[in-house]
Coordinates of C-alpha atoms and ligand atoms in Angstrom, one line a residue:
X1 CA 9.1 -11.4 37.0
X2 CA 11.4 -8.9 35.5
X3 CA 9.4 -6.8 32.9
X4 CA 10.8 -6.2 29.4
X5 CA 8.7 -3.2 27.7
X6 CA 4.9 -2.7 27.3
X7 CA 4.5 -5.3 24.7
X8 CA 6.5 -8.6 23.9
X9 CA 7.1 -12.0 22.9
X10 CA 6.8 -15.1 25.2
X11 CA 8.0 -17.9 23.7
X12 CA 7.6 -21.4 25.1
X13 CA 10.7 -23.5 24.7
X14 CA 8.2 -26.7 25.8
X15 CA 6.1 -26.5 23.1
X16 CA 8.8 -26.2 20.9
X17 CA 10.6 -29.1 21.8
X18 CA 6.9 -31.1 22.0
X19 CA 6.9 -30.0 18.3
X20 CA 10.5 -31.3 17.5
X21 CA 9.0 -34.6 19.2
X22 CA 6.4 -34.3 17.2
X23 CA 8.3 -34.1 13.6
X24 CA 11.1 -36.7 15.0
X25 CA 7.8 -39.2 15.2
X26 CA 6.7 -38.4 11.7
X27 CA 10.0 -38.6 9.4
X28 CA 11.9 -41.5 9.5
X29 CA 14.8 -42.4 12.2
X30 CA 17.3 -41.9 10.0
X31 CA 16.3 -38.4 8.5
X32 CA 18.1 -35.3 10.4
X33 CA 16.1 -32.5 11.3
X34 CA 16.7 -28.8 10.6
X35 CA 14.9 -26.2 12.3
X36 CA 14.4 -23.5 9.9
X37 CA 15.4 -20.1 11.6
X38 CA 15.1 -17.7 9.4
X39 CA 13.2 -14.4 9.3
X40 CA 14.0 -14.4 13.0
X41 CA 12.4 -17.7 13.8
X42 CA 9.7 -16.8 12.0
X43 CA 9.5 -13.9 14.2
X44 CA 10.0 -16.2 17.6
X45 CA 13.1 -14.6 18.1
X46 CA 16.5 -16.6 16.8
X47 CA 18.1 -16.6 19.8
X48 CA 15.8 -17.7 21.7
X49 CA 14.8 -20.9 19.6
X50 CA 18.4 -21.5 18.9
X51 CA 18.6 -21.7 22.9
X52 CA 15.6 -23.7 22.9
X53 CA 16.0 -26.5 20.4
X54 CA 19.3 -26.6 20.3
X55 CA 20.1 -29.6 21.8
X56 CA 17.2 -31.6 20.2
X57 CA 17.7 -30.6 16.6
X58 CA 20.4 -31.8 14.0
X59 CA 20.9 -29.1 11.9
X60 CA 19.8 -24.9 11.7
X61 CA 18.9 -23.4 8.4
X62 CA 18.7 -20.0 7.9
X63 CA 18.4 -17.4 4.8
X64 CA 22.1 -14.8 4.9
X65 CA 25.0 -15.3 6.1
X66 CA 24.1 -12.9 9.2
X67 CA 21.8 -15.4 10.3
X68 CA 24.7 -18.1 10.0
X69 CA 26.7 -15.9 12.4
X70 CA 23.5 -15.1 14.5
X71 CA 22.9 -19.1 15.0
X72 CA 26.7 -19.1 16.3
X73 CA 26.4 -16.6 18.7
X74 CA 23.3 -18.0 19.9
X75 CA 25.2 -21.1 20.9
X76 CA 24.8 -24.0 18.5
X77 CA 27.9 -25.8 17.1
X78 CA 26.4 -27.8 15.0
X79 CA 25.8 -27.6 11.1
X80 CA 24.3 -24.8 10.0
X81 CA 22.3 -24.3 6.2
X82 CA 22.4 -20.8 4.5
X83 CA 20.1 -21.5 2.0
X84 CA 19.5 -17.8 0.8
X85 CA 22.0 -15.8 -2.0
X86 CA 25.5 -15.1 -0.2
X87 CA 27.3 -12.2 -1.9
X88 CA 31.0 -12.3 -1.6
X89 CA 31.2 -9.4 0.7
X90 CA 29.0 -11.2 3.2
X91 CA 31.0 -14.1 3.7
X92 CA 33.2 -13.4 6.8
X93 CA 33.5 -15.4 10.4
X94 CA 31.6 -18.5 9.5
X95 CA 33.1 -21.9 10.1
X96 CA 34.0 -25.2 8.1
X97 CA 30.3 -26.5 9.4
X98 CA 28.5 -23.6 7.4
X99 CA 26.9 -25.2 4.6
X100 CA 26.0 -23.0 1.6
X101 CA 22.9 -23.7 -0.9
X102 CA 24.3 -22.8 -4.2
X103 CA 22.5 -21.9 -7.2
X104 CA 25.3 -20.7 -9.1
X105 CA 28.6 -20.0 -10.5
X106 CA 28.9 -16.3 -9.0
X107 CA 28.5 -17.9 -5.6
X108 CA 31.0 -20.9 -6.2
X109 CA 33.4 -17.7 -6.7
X110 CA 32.5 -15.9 -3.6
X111 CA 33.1 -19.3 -1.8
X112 CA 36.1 -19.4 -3.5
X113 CA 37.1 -15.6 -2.7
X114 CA 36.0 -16.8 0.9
X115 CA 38.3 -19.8 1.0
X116 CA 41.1 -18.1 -0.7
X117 CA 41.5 -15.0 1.5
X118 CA 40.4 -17.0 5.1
X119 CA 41.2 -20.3 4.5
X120 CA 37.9 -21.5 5.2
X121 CA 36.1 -23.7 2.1
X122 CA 32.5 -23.8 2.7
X123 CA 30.7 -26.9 2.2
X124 CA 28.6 -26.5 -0.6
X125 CA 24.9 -28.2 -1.6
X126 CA 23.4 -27.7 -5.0
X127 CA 20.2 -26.5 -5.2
X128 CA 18.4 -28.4 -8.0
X129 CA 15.0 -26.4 -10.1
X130 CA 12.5 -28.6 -10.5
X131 CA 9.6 -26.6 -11.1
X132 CA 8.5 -23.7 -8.7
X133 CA 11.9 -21.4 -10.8
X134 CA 12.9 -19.8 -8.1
X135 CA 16.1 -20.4 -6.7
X136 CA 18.4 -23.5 -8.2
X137 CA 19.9 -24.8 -10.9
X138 CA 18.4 -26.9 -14.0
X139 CA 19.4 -30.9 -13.3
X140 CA 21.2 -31.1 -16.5
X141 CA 23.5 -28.6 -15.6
X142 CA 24.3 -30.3 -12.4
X143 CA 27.7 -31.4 -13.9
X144 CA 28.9 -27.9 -14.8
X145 CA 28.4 -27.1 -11.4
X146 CA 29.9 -30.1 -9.4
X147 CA 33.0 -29.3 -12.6
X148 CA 33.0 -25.7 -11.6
X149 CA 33.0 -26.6 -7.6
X150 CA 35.6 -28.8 -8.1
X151 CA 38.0 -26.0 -10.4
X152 CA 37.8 -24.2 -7.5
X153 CA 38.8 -26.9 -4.8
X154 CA 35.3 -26.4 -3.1
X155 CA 33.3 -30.0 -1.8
X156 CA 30.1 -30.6 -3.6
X157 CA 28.6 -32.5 -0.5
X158 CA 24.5 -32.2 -0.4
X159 CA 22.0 -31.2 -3.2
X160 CA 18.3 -30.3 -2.3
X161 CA 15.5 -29.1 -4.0
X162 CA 12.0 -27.4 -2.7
X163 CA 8.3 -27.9 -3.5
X164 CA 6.0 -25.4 -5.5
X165 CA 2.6 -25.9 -4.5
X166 CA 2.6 -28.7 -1.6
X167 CA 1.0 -26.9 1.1
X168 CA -1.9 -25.0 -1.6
X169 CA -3.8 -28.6 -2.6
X170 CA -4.8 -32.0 -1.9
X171 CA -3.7 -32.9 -5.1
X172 CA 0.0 -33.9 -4.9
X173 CA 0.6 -34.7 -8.8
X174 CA 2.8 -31.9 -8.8
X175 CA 5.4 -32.1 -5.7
X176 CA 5.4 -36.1 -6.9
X177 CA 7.0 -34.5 -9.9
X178 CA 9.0 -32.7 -8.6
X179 CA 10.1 -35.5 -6.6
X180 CA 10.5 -37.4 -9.7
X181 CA 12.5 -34.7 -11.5
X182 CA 15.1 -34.1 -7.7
X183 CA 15.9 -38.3 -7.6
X184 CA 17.1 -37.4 -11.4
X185 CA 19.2 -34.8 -10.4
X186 CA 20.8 -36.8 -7.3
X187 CA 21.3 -40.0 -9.7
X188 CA 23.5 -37.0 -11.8
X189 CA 25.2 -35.7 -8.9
X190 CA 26.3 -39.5 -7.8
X191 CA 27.6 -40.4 -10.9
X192 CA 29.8 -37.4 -11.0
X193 CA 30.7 -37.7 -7.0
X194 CA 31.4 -41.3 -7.6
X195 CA 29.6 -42.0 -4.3
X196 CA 26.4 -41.4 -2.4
X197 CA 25.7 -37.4 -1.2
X198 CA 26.1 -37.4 2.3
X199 CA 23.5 -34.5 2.3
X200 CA 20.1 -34.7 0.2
X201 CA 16.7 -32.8 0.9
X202 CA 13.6 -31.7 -0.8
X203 CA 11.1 -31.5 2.1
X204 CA 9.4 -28.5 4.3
X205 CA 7.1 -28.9 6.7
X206 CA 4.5 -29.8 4.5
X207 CA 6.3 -32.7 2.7
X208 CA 7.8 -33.4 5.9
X209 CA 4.4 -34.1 8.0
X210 CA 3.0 -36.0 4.6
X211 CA 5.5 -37.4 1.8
X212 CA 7.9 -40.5 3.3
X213 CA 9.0 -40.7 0.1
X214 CA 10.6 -37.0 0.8
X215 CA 12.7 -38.1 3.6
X216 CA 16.2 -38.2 2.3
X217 CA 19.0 -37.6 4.6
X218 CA 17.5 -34.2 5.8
X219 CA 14.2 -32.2 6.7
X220 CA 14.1 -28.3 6.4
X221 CA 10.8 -27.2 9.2
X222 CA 10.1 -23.8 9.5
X223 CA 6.6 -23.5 10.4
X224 CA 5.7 -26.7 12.4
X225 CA 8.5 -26.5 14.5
X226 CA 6.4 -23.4 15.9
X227 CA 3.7 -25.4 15.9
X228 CA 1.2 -24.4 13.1
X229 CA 0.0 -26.6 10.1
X230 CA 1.8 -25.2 7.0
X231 CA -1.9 -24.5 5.8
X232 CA -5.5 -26.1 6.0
X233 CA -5.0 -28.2 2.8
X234 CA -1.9 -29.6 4.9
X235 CA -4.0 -30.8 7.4
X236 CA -6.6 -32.2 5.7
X237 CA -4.1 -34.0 3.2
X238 CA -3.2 -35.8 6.5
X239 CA -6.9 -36.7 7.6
X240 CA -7.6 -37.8 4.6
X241 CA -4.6 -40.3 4.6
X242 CA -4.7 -40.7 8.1
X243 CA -8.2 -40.3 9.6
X244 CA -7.1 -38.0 12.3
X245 CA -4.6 -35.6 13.5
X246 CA -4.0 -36.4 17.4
X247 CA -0.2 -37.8 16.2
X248 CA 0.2 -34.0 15.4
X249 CA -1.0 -32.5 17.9
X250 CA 1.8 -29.2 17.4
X251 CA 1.9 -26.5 19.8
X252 CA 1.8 -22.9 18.8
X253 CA 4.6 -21.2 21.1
X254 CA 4.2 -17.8 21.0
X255 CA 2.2 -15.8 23.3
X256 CA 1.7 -11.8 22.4
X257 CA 1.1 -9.6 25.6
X258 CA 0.6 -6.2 25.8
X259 CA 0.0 -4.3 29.3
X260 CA -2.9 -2.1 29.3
X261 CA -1.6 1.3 29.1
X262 CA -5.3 3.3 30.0
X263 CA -8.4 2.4 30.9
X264 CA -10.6 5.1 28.5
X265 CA -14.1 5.8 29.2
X266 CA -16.0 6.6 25.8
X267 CA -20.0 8.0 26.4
X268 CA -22.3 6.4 24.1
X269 CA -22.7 7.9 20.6
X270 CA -18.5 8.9 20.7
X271 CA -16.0 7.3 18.0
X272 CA -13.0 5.9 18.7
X273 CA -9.7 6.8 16.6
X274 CA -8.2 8.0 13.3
X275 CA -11.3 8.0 10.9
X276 CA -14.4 8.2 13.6
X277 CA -14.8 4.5 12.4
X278 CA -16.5 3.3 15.0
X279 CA -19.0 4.2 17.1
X280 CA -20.0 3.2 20.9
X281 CA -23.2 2.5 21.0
X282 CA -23.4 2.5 24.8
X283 CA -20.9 4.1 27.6
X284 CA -18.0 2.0 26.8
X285 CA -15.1 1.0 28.4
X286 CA -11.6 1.3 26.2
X287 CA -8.6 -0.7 27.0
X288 CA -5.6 1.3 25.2
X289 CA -2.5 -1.2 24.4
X290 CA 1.1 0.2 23.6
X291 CA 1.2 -2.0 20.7
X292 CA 0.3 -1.6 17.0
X293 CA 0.7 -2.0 12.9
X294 CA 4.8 -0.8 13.7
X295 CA 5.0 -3.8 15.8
X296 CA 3.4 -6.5 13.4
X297 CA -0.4 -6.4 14.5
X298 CA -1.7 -5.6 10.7
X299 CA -3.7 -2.4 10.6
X300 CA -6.3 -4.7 9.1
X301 CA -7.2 -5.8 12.3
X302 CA -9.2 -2.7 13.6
X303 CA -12.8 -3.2 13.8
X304 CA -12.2 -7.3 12.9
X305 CA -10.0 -8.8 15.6
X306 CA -9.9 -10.2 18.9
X307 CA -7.4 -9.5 21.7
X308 CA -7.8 -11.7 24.9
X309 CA -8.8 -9.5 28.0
X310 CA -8.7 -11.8 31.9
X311 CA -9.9 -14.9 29.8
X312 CA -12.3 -13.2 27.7
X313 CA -12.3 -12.4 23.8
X314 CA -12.6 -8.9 23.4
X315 CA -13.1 -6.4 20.1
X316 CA -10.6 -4.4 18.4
X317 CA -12.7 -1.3 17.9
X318 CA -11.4 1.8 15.8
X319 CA -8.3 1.9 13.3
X320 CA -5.3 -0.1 14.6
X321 CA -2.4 3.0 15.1
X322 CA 1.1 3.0 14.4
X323 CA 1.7 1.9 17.9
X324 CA -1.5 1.9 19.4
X325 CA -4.7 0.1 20.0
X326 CA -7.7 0.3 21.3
X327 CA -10.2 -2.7 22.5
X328 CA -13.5 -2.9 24.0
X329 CA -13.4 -4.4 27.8
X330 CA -16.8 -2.9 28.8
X331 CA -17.8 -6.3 29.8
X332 CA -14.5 -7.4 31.1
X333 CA -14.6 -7.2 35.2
X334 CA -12.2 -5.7 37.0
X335 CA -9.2 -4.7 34.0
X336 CA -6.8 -2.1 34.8
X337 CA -3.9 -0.3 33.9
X338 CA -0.9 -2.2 33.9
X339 CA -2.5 -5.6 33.4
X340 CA -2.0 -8.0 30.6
X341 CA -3.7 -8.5 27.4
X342 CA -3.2 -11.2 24.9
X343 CA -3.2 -10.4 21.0
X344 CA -1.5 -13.4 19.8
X345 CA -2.1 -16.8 21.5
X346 CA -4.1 -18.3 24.7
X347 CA -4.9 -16.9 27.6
X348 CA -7.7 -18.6 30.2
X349 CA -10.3 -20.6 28.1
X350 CA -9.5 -18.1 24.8
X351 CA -7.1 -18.2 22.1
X352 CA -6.6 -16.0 19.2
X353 CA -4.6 -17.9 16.6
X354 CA -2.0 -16.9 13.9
X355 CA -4.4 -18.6 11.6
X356 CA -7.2 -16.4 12.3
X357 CA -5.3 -12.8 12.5
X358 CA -4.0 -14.4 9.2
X359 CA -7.0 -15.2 7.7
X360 CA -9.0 -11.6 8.6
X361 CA -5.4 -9.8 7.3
X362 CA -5.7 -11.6 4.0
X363 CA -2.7 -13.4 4.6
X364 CA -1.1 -16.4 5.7
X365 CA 0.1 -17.4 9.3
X366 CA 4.2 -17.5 8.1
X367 CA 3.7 -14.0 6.9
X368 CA 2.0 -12.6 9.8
X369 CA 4.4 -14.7 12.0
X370 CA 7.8 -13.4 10.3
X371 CA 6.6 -9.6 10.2
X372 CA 6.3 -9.2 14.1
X373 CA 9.0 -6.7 14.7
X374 CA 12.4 -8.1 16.0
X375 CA 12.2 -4.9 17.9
X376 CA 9.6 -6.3 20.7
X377 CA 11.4 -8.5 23.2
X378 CA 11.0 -12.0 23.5
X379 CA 11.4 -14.1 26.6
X380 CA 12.1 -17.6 26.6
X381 CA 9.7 -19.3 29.2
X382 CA 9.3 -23.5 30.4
Ligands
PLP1 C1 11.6 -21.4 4.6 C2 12.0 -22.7 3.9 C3 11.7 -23.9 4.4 C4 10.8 -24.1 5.6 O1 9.4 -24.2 5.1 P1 8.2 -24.5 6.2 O2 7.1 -24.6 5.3 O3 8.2 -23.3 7.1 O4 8.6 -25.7 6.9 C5 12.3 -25.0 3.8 N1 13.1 -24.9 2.7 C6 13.4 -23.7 2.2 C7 14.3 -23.7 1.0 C8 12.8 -22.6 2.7 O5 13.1 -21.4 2.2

């Protein structure tokens, strides 16, 4: 196998399409999926998962422009969602099947800039508030905008909305709703189409694995299609409803290996690292790994966290460095420079999970996901 750096990315383009599989079970057979690529594919690597799901998905979402491009480049023709704010000056080489989420009338201008100096009239779907005020526009103002679309010879052709609180409780009042409040806004936009939109969608991953009634013509999954449950209220929303899970049985797909870059003996009573913070307590055996809080492992995890040493779960001892860190393999047989060790994902009979280097960060497995550094390579693998 050819070697790219000390640390990387492997990234399983099996479980990813077993997680497509997965989500084309759940929604209904007439609902399109889009994989949400953003942030780098939620740090998978864009390229990559474009390569990878590709042919089994409908439709790619992804945040700027750039990402639009990057989706191209990567080798998928098909429609394409930018669902981020798109200033005029970004809009350049993107085709008739870019689709552009629009909030406003500044960017129904830059489309029209767009259009009027390339030729090129992005499609455009309305993003419709309805109660997390964030992005999108009121529903009552849905005709000035389909109005102001249609000043500027620009096609009004999909309107979506997204959920404030679906994947934090069991208690769905809220996202119904919001629901409620979206089928307004789409009754608005057919009166002033005079037809059905071909494109309408409210749900992520969340209100894809649980709301049918969220369906619509279009999915947006981010975070499933890597194979993690949005959250632990998202799961057991769907126990509850369901009784069990085995129907969603995602696969994460990344793997994080590092190689061992020394093998560091440490007498008993000597610290390890920036702070003296901890302390062997017998001769102990150091594994140092090329890999650190730079990267995307969170400086939180020194002294908490696991890394995965020849099938064994092993501690992160001592502050996590900018690009170092250091583990205990004392009882680890037979470890030595140049071998691999896992920080993110399975290896033998032990996993470390994005929902546990989450959970001792303080965080959430999307953001811990998204901030691995695009820097460390990734390699596609099955
Ligand atoms: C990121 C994002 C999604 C995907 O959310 P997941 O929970 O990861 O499935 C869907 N819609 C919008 C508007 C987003 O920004």
């Amino acid at each position: 196998m050819k070697r790219t750096g000390t640390h990387w990315i492997d990234v399983s383009g099996g479980a990813l399409r077993h997680n497509v599989g997965v989500l084309r079970s759940v929604v209904g057979s007439g609902t399109a999926i889009a994989a949400v690529v953003k942030a780098n594919a939620y740090g998978h690597g864009l390229d990559e998962v474009v390569r990878a799901v590709g042919g089994t998905v409908d439709w790619m979402a992804v945040h700027t422009a750039a990402e639009a491009r990057a989706v191209r480049s990567a080798g998928f023709a098909g429609p394409v969602l930018v669902m981020g704010f798109v200033p005029e000056w970004e809009l350049f080489d993107l085709d008739l099947d870019v689709h552009v989420l629009v909030s406003t009338v500044e960017v129904l201008d830059a489309l029209a800039a767009y259009r009027d100096r390339e030729g090129v009239a992005l499609p455009v779907h309305l993003k419709i508030e309805t109660g997390t005020h964030r992005q999108g526009v009121k529903p009552e103002r849905v005709p000035d905008l389909v109005r102001a679309a249609a000043a500027r010879r620009l096609d009004v052709v999909g309107i979506a909305t997204h959920f404030a609180n679906i994947e934090d409780t069991l208690n769905h009042e809220f996202a119904l709703s919001q629901l409620e409040r979206f089928r307004e806004a789409v009754g608005v936009l057919r009166r002033e189409l005079g037809e059905e939109p071909p494109f309408v969608h409210a749900a992520c991953s969340a209100a894809a694995l649980l709301f049918r009634e969220a369906d619509f013509t279009l999915v947006r999954t981010g975070i499933s299609l890597y194979g993690h449950w949005p959250s632990r209220e998202t799961r057991l929303s769907w126990l509850l409803e369901h009784g069990r899970s085995e129907e969603v049985a995602l696969r994460p797909a990344l793997t994080w290996k590092a190689l061992v870059g020394q093998i560091q003996d440490v007498p008993a009573g000597g610290t390890v690292g920036y702070g003296r913070t901890w302390t062997a307590l017998r001769p102990t055996r150091l594994a140092v790994l090329p890999v650190g809080y730079a990267d995307g492992y969170p400086r939180a995890m020194g002294n908490r966290a696991r890394v995965v040493a020849n099938g064994a779960a092993v501690p992160v001892v001592g502050r996590v460095c900018m690009n170092i860190t250091m583990a205990d393999v004392t009882d680890v047989e037979g470890l030595g420079v140049g071998d691999e060790v896992v920080l993110l994902g399975r290896q033998g009979d032990a996993e470390v999970t994005a929902e546990t280097l989450a959970e001792l960060a303080g965080t959430i497995n999307y953001e811990l996901l998204a901030r691995l550094s695009p820097e460390t390579p990734r390699v596609l693998v099955d």
